[in-house]
PDB file of C-alpha atoms and ligand atoms in Angstrom:
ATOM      1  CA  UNK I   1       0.000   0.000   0.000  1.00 43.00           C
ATOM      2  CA  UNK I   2       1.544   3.187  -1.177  1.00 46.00           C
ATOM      3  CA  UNK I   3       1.666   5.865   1.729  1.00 47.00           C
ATOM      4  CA  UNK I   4      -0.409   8.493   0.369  1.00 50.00           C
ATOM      5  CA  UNK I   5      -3.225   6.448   0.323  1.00 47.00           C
ATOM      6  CA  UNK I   6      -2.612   5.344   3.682  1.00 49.00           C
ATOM      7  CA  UNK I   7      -2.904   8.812   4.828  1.00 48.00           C
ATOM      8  CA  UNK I   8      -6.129   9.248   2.752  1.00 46.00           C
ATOM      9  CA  UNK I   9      -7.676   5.994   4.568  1.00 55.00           C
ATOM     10  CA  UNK I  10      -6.870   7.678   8.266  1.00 82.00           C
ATOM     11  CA  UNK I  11      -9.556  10.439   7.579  1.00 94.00           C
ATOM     12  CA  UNK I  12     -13.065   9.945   7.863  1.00 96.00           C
ATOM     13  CA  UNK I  13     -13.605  13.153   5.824  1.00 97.00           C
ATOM     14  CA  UNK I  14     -11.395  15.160   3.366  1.00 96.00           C
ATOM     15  CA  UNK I  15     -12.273  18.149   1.728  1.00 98.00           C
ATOM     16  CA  UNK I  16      -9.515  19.839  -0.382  1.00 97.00           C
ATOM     17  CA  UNK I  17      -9.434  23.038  -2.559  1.00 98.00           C
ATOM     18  CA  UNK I  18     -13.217  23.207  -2.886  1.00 98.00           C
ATOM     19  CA  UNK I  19     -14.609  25.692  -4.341  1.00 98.00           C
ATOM     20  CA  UNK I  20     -18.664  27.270  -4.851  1.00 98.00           C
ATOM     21  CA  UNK I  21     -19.856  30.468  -6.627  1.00 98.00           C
ATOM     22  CA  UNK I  22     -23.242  31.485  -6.369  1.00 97.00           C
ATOM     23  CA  UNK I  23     -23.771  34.152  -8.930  1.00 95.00           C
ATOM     24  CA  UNK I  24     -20.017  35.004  -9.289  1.00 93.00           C
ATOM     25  CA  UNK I  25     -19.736  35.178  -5.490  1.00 97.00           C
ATOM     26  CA  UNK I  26     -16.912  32.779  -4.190  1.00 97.00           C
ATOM     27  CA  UNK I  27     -19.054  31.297  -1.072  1.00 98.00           C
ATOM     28  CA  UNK I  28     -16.626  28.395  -0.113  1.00 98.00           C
ATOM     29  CA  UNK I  29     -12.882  29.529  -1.428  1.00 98.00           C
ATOM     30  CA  UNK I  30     -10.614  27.033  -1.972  1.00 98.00           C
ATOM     31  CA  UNK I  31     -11.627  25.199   1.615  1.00 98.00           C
ATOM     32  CA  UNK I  32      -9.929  22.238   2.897  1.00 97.00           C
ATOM     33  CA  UNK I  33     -11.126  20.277   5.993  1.00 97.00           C
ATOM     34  CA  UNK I  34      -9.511  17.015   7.464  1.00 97.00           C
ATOM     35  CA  UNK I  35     -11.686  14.918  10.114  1.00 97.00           C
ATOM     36  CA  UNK I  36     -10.803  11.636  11.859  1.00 95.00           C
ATOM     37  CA  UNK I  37     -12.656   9.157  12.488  1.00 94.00           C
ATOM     38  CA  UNK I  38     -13.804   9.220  15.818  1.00 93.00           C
ATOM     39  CA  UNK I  39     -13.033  12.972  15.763  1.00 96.00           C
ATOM     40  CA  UNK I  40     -15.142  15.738  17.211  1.00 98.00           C
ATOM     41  CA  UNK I  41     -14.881  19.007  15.672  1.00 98.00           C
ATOM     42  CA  UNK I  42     -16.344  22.775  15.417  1.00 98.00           C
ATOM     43  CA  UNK I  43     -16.816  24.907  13.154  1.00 98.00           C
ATOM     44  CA  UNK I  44     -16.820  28.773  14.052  1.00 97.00           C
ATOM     45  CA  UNK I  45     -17.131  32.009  11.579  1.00 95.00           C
ATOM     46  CA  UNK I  46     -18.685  35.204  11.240  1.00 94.00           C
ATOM     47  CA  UNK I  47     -22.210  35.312   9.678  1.00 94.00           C
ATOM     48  CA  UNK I  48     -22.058  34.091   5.520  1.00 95.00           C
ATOM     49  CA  UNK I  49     -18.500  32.704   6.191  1.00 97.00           C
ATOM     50  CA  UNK I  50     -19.875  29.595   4.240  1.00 97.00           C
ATOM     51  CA  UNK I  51     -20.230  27.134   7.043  1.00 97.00           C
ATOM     52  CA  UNK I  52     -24.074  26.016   5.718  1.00 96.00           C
ATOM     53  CA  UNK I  53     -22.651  26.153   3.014  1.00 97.00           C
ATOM     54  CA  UNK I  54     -19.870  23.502   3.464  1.00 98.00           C
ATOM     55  CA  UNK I  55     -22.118  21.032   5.381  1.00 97.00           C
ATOM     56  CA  UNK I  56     -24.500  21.133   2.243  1.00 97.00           C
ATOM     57  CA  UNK I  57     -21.284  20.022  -0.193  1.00 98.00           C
ATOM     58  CA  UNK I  58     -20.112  17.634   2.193  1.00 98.00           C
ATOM     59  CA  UNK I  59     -24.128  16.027   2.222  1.00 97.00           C
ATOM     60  CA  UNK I  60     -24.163  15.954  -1.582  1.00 97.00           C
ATOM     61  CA  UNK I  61     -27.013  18.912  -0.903  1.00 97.00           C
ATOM     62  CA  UNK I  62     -24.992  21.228  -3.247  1.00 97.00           C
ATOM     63  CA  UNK I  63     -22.137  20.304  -6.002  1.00 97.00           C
ATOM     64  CA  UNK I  64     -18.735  22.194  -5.610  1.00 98.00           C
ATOM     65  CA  UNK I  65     -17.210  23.438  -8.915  1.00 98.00           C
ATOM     66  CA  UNK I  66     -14.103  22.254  -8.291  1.00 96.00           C
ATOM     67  CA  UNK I  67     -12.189  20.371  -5.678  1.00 98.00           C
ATOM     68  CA  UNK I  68     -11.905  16.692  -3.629  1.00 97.00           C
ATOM     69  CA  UNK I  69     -14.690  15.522  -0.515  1.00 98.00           C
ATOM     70  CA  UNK I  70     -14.178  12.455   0.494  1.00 97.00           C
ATOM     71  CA  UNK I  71     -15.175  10.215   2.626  1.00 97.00           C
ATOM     72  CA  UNK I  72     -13.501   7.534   4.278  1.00 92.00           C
ATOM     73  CA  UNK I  73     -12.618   4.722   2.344  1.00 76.00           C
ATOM     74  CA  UNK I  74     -11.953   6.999  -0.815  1.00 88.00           C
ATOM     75  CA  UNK I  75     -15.446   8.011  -1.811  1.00 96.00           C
ATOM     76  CA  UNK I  76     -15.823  10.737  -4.321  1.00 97.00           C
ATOM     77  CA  UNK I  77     -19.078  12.339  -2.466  1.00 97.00           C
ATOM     78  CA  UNK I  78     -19.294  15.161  -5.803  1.00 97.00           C
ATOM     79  CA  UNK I  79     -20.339  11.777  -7.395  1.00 97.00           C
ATOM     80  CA  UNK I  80     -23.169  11.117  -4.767  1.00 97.00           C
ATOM     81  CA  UNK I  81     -26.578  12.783  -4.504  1.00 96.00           C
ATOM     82  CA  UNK I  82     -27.864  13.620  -0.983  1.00 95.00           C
ATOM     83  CA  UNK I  83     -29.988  10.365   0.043  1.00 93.00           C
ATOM     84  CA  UNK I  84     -27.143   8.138  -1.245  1.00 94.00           C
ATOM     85  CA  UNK I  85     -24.854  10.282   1.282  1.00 96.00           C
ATOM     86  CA  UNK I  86     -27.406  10.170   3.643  1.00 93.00           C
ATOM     87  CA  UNK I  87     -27.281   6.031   3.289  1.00 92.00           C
ATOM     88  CA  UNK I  88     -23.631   5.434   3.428  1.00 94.00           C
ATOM     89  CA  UNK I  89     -23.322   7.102   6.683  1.00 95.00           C
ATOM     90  CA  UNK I  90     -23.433  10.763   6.665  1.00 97.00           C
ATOM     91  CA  UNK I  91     -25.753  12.057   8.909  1.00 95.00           C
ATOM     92  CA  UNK I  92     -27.217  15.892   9.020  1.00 94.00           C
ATOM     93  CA  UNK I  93     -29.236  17.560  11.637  1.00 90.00           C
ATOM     94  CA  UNK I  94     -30.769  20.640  10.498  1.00 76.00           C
ATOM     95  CA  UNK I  95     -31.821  23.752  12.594  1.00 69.00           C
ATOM     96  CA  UNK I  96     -35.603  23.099  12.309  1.00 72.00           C
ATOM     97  CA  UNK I  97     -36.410  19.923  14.053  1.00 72.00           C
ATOM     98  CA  UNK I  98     -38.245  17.389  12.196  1.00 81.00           C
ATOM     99  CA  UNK I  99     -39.658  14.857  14.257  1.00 93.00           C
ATOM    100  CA  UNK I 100     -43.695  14.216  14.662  1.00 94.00           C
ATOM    101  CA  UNK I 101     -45.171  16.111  17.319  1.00 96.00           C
ATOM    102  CA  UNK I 102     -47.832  13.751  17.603  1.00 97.00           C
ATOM    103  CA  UNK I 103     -45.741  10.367  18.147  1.00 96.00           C
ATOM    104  CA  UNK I 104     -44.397   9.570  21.562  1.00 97.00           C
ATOM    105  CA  UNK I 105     -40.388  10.223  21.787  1.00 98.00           C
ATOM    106  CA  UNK I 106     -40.485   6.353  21.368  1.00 96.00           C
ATOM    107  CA  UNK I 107     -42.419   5.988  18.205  1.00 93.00           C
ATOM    108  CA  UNK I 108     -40.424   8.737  16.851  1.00 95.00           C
ATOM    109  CA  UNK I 109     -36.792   6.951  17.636  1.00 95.00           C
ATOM    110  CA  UNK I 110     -39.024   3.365  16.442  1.00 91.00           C
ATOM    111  CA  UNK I 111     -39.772   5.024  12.979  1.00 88.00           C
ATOM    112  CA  UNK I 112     -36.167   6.526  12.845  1.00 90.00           C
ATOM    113  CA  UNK I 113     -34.871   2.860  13.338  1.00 87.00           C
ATOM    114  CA  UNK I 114     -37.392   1.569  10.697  1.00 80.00           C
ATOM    115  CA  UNK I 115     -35.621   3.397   8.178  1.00 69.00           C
ATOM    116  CA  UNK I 116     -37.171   1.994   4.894  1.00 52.00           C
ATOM    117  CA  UNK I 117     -39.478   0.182   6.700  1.00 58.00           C
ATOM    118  CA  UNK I 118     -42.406   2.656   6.479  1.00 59.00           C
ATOM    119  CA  UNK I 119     -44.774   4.478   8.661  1.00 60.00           C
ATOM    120  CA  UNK I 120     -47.652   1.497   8.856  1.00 61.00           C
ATOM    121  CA  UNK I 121     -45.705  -1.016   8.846  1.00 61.00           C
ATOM    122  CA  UNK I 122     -43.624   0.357  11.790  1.00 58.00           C
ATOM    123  CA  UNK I 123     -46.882   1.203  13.882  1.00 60.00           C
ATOM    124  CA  UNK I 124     -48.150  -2.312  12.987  1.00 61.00           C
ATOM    125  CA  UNK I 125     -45.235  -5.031  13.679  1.00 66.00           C
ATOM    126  CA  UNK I 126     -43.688  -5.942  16.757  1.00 70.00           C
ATOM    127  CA  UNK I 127     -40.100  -4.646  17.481  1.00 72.00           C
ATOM    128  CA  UNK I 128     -37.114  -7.270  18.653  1.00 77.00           C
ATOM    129  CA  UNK I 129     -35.729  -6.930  21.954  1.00 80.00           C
ATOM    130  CA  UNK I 130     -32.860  -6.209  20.263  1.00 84.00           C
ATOM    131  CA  UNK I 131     -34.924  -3.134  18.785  1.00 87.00           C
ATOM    132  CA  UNK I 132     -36.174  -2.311  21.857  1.00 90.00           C
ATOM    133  CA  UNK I 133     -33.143  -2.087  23.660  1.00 93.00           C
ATOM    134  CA  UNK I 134     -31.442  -0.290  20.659  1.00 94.00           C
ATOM    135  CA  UNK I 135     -34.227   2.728  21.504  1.00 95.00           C
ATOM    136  CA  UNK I 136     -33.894   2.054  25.129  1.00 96.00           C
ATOM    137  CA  UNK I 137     -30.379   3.084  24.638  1.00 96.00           C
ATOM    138  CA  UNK I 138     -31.105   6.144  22.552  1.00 97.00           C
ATOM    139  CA  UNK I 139     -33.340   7.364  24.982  1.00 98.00           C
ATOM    140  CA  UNK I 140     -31.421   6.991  27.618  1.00 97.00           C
ATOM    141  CA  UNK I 141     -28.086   8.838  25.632  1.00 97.00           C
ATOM    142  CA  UNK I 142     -30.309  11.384  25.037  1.00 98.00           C
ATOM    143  CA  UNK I 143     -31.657  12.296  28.731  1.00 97.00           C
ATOM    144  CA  UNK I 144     -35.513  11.660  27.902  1.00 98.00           C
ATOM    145  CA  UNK I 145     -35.702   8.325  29.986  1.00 97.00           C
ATOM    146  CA  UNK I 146     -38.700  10.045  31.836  1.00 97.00           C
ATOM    147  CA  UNK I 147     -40.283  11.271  28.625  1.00 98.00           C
ATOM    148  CA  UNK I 148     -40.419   8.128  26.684  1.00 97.00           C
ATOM    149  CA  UNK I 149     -44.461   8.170  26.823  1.00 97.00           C
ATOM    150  CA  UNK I 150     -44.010  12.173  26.356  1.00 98.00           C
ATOM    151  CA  UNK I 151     -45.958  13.308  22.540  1.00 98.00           C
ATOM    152  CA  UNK I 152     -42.842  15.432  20.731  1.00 97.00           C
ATOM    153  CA  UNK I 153     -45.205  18.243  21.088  1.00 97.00           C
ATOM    154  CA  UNK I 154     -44.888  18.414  24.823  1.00 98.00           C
ATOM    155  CA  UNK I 155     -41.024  18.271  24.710  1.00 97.00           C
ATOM    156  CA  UNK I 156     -39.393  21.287  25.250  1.00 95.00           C
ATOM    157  CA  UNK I 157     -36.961  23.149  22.484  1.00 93.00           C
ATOM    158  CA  UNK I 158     -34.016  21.488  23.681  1.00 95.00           C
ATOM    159  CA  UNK I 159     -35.600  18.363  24.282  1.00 96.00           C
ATOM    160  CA  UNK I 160     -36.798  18.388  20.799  1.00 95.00           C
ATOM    161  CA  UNK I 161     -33.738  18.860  19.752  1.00 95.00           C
ATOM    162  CA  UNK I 162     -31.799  15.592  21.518  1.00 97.00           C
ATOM    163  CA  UNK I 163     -34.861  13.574  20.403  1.00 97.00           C
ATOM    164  CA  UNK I 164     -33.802  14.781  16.541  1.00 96.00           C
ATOM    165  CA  UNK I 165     -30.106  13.754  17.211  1.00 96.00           C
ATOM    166  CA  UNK I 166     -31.358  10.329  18.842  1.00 97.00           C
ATOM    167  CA  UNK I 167     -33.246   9.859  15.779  1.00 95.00           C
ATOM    168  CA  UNK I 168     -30.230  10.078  13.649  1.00 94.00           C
ATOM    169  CA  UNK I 169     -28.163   8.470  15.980  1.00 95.00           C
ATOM    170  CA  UNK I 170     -30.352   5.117  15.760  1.00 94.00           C
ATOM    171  CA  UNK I 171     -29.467   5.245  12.089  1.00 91.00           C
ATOM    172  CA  UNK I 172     -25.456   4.552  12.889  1.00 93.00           C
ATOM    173  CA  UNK I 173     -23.688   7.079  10.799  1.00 95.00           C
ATOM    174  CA  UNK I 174     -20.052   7.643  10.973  1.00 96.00           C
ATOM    175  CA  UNK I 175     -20.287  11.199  10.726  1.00 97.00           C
ATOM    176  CA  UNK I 176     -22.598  13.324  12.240  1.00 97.00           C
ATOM    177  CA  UNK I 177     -23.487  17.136  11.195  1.00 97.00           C
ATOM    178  CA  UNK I 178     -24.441  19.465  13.298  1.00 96.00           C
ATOM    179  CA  UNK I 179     -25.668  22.961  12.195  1.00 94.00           C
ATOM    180  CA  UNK I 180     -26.343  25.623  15.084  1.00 93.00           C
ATOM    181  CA  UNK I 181     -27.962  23.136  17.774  1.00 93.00           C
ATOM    182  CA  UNK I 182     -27.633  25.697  20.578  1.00 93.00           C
ATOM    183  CA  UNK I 183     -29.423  27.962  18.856  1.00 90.00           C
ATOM    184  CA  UNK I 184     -32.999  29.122  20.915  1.00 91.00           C
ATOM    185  CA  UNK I 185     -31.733  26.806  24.038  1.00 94.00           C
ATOM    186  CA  UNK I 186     -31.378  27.797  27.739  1.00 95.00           C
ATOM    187  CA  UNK I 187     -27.974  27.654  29.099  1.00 96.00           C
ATOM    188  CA  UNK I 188     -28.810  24.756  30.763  1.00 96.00           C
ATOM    189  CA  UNK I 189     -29.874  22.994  27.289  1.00 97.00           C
ATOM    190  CA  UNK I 190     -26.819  24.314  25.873  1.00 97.00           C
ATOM    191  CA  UNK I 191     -24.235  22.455  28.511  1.00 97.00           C
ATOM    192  CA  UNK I 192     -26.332  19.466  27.865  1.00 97.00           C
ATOM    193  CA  UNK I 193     -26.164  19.390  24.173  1.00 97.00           C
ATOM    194  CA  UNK I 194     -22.237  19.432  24.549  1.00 98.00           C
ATOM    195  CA  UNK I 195     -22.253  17.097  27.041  1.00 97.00           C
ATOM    196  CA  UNK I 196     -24.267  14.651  24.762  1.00 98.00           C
ATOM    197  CA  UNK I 197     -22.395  15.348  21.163  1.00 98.00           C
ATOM    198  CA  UNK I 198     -18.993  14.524  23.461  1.00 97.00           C
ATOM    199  CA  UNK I 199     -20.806  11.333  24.408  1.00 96.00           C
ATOM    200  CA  UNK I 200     -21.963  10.626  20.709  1.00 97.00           C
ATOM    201  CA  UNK I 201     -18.282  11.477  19.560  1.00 96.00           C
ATOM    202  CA  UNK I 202     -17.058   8.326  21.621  1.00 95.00           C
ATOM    203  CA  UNK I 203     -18.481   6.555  18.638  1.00 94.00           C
ATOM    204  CA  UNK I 204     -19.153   8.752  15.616  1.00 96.00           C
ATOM    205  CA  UNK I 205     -17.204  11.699  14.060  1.00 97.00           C
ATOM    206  CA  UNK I 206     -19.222  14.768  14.837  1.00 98.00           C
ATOM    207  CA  UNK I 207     -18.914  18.305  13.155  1.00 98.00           C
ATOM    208  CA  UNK I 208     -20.535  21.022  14.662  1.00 98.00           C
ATOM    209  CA  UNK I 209     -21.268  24.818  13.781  1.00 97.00           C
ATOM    210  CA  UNK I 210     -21.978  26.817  16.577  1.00 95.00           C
ATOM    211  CA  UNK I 211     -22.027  30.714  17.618  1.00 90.00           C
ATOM    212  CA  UNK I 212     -22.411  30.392  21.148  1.00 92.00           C
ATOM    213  CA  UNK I 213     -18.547  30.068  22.242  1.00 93.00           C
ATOM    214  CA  UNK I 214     -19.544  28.750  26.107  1.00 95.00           C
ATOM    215  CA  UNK I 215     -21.092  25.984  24.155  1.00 97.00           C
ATOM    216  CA  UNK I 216     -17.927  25.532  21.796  1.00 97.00           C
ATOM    217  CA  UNK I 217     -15.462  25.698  24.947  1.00 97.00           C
ATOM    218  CA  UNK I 218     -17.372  23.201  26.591  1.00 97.00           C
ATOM    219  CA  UNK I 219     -16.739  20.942  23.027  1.00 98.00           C
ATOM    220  CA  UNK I 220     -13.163  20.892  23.935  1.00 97.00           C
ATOM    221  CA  UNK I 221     -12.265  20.042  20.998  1.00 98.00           C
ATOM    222  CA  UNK I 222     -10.335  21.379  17.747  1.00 98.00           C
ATOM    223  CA  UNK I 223     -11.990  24.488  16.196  1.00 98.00           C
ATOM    224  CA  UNK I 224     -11.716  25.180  12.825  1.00 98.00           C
ATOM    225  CA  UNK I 225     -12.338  28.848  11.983  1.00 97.00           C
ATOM    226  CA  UNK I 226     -14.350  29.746   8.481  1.00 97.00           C
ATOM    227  CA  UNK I 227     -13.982  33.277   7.002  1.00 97.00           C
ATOM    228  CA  UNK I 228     -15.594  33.830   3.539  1.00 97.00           C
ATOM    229  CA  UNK I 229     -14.949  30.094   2.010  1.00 98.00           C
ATOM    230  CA  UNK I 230     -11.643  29.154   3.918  1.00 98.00           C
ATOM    231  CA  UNK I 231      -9.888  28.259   6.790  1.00 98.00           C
ATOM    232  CA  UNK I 232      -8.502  31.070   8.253  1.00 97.00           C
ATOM    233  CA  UNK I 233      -7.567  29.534  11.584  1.00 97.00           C
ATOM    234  CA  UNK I 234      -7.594  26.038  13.099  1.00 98.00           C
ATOM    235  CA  UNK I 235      -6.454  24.164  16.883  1.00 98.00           C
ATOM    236  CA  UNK I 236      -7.921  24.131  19.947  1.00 98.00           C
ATOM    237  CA  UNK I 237     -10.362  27.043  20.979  1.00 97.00           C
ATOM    238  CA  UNK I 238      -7.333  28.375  23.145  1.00 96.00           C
ATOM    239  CA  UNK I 239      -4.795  28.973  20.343  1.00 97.00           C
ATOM    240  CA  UNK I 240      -7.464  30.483  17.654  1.00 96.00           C
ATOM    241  CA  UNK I 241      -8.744  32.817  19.963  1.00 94.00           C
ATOM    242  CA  UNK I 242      -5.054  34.343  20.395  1.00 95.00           C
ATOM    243  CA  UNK I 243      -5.092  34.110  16.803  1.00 96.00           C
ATOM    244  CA  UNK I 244      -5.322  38.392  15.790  1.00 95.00           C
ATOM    245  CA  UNK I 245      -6.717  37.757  12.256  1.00 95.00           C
ATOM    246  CA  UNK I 246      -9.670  35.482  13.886  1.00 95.00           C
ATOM    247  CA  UNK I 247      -9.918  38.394  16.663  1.00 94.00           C
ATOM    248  CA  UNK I 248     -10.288  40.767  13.719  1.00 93.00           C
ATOM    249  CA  UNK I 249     -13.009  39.098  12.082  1.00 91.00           C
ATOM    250  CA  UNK I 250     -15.128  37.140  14.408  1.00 88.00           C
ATOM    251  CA  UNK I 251     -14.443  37.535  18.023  1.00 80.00           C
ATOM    252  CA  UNK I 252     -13.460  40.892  18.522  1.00 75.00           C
ATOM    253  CA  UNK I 253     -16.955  42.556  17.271  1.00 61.00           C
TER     254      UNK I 253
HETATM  255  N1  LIG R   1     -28.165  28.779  -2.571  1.00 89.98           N
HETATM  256  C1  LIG R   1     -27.506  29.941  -2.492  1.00 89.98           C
HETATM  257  N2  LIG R   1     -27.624  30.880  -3.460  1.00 89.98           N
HETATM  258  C2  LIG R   1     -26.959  32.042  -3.398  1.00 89.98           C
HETATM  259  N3  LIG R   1     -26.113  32.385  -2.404  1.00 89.98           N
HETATM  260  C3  LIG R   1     -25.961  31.499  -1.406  1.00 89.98           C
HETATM  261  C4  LIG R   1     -26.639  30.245  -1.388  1.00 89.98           C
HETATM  262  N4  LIG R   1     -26.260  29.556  -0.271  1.00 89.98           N
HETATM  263  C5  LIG R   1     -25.397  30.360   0.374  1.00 89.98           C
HETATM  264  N5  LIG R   1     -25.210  31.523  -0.294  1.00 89.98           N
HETATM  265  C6  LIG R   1     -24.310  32.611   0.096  1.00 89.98           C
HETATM  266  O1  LIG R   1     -23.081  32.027   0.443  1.00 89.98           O
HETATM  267  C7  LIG R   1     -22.511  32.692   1.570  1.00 89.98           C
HETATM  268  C8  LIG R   1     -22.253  31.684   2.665  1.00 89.98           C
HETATM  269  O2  LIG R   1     -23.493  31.304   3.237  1.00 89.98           O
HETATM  270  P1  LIG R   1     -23.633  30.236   4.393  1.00 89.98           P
HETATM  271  O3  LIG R   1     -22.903  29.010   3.985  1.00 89.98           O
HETATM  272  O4  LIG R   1     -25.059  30.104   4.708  1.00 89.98           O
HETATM  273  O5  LIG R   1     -22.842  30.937   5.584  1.00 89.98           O
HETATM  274  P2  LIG R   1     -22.857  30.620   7.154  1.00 89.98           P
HETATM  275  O6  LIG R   1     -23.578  29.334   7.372  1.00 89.98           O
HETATM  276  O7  LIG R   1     -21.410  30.566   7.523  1.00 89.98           O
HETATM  277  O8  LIG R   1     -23.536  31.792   7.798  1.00 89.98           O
HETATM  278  C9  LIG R   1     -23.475  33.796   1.962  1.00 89.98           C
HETATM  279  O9  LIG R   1     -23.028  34.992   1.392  1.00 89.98           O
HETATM  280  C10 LIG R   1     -24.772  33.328   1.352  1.00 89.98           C
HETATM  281  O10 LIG R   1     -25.591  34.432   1.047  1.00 89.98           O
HETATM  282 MG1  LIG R   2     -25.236  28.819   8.510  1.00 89.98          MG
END
């Protein structure tokens, strides 16, 4: 095996030189991003710095004009369109939470699990133990042991949120995406969110944009630093808030 591909097989995602114009307008410039497997990671940058942006060409959701993604085992994602990403292990939680207000938190993780297996059929057939205990688990990750009889609709905003990031979860991707989760949570939702991606990063790679830097120290992880389409800085939260350009840009206004 020649060593460069060695090095290619140790990431679990690999962007390099991408590029996307919208309208002439260079919103990702020439970005590269390496994540490990295993690997937790944020993603920090003023307002339009192209981080939604990013997590849509890494999802297949948008097509760079040039440049490599990859994922793990050499994939050319460009080649992929969103649902096959979403099948091989890519997982994406968007802002907006999606689950069914008017399912219990367990019938939503059961029809997450179900996968292909449909909304009827789910509500009709019996689940394995092993099933059971897979959701049992979930639940129990994601703090709502004592609301697994709750409807969605009575969750609260945070709470809606962990249910959304059991329900991809129960899926078993490698990679998890994570797009502004702190967003519209209490402080005490926000500590708990990073308390659960840490414990989801024990077996996934998670990427996460965030804002809220309380929430990003409590990460403790590397922080990569977006500023219109590239990486302007990147190491731990420490070192790249020293850093004067990121100071200039981001934290200093
Ligand atoms: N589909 C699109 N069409 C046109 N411009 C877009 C589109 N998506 C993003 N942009 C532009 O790309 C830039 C980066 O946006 P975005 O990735 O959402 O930034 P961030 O998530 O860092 O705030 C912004 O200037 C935005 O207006
Ligand atoms: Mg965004």
């Amino acid at each position: 095996m020649n060593t460069e591909k060695t090095e290619k097989f140790q990431s679990v995602l690999y962007l390099n030189g991408v590029t996307k114009s919208f309208d002439g307008f260079k919103a990702i410039n020439n970005l590269s991003l390496d994540v490990s497997p295993g690997e937790l990671r944020a993603i920090i940058g003023p307002n339009g710095a192209g981080k939604s942006t990013m997590m849509d060409i890494i999802t297949g959701k948008t097509k760079p004009d040039k440049g490599e993604v990859r994922f793990k085992d050499n994939i050319d994602l460009t080649r992929h369109d969103e649902a096959d990403i979403a099948n091989m292990g890519i997982g994406r939680k968007f802002q907006k939470p999606t689950v069914i207000d008017s399912l219990t938190v367990w019938d939503n993780l059961d029809l997450a699990l179900a996968g292909n297996r449909g909304i009827w059929q789910t509500l009709v057939f019996k689940l394995s133990s092993n099933q059971c205990e897979r959701i049992e688990e979930i639940i129990s990750l994601i703090g709502l042991s004592e609301k697994t009889e709750a409807l969605a609709k009575n969750l609260s905003h945070g709470q809606k949120q962990w249910l959304e990031i059991g329900m991809l979860i129960i899926q078993e991707p490698e990679v998890l995406l994570v797009d502004e989760p702190a967003g519209g949570m209490t402080d005490y939702e926000t500590m708990e969110t990073a308390k659960l991606l840490k414990d989801i990063a024990k077996n996934h790679s998670v990427i996460v944009v965030e804002h809220d830097m309380d929430f990003v120290r409590a990460l403790d992880c590397t922080v990569t630093v977006l500023h219109e389409g590239s990486v302007l800085a990147e190491g731990s939260l420490e070192k790249v808030s020293a850093d004067p350009r990121v100071i200039e840009v981001y934290l200093g206004r």
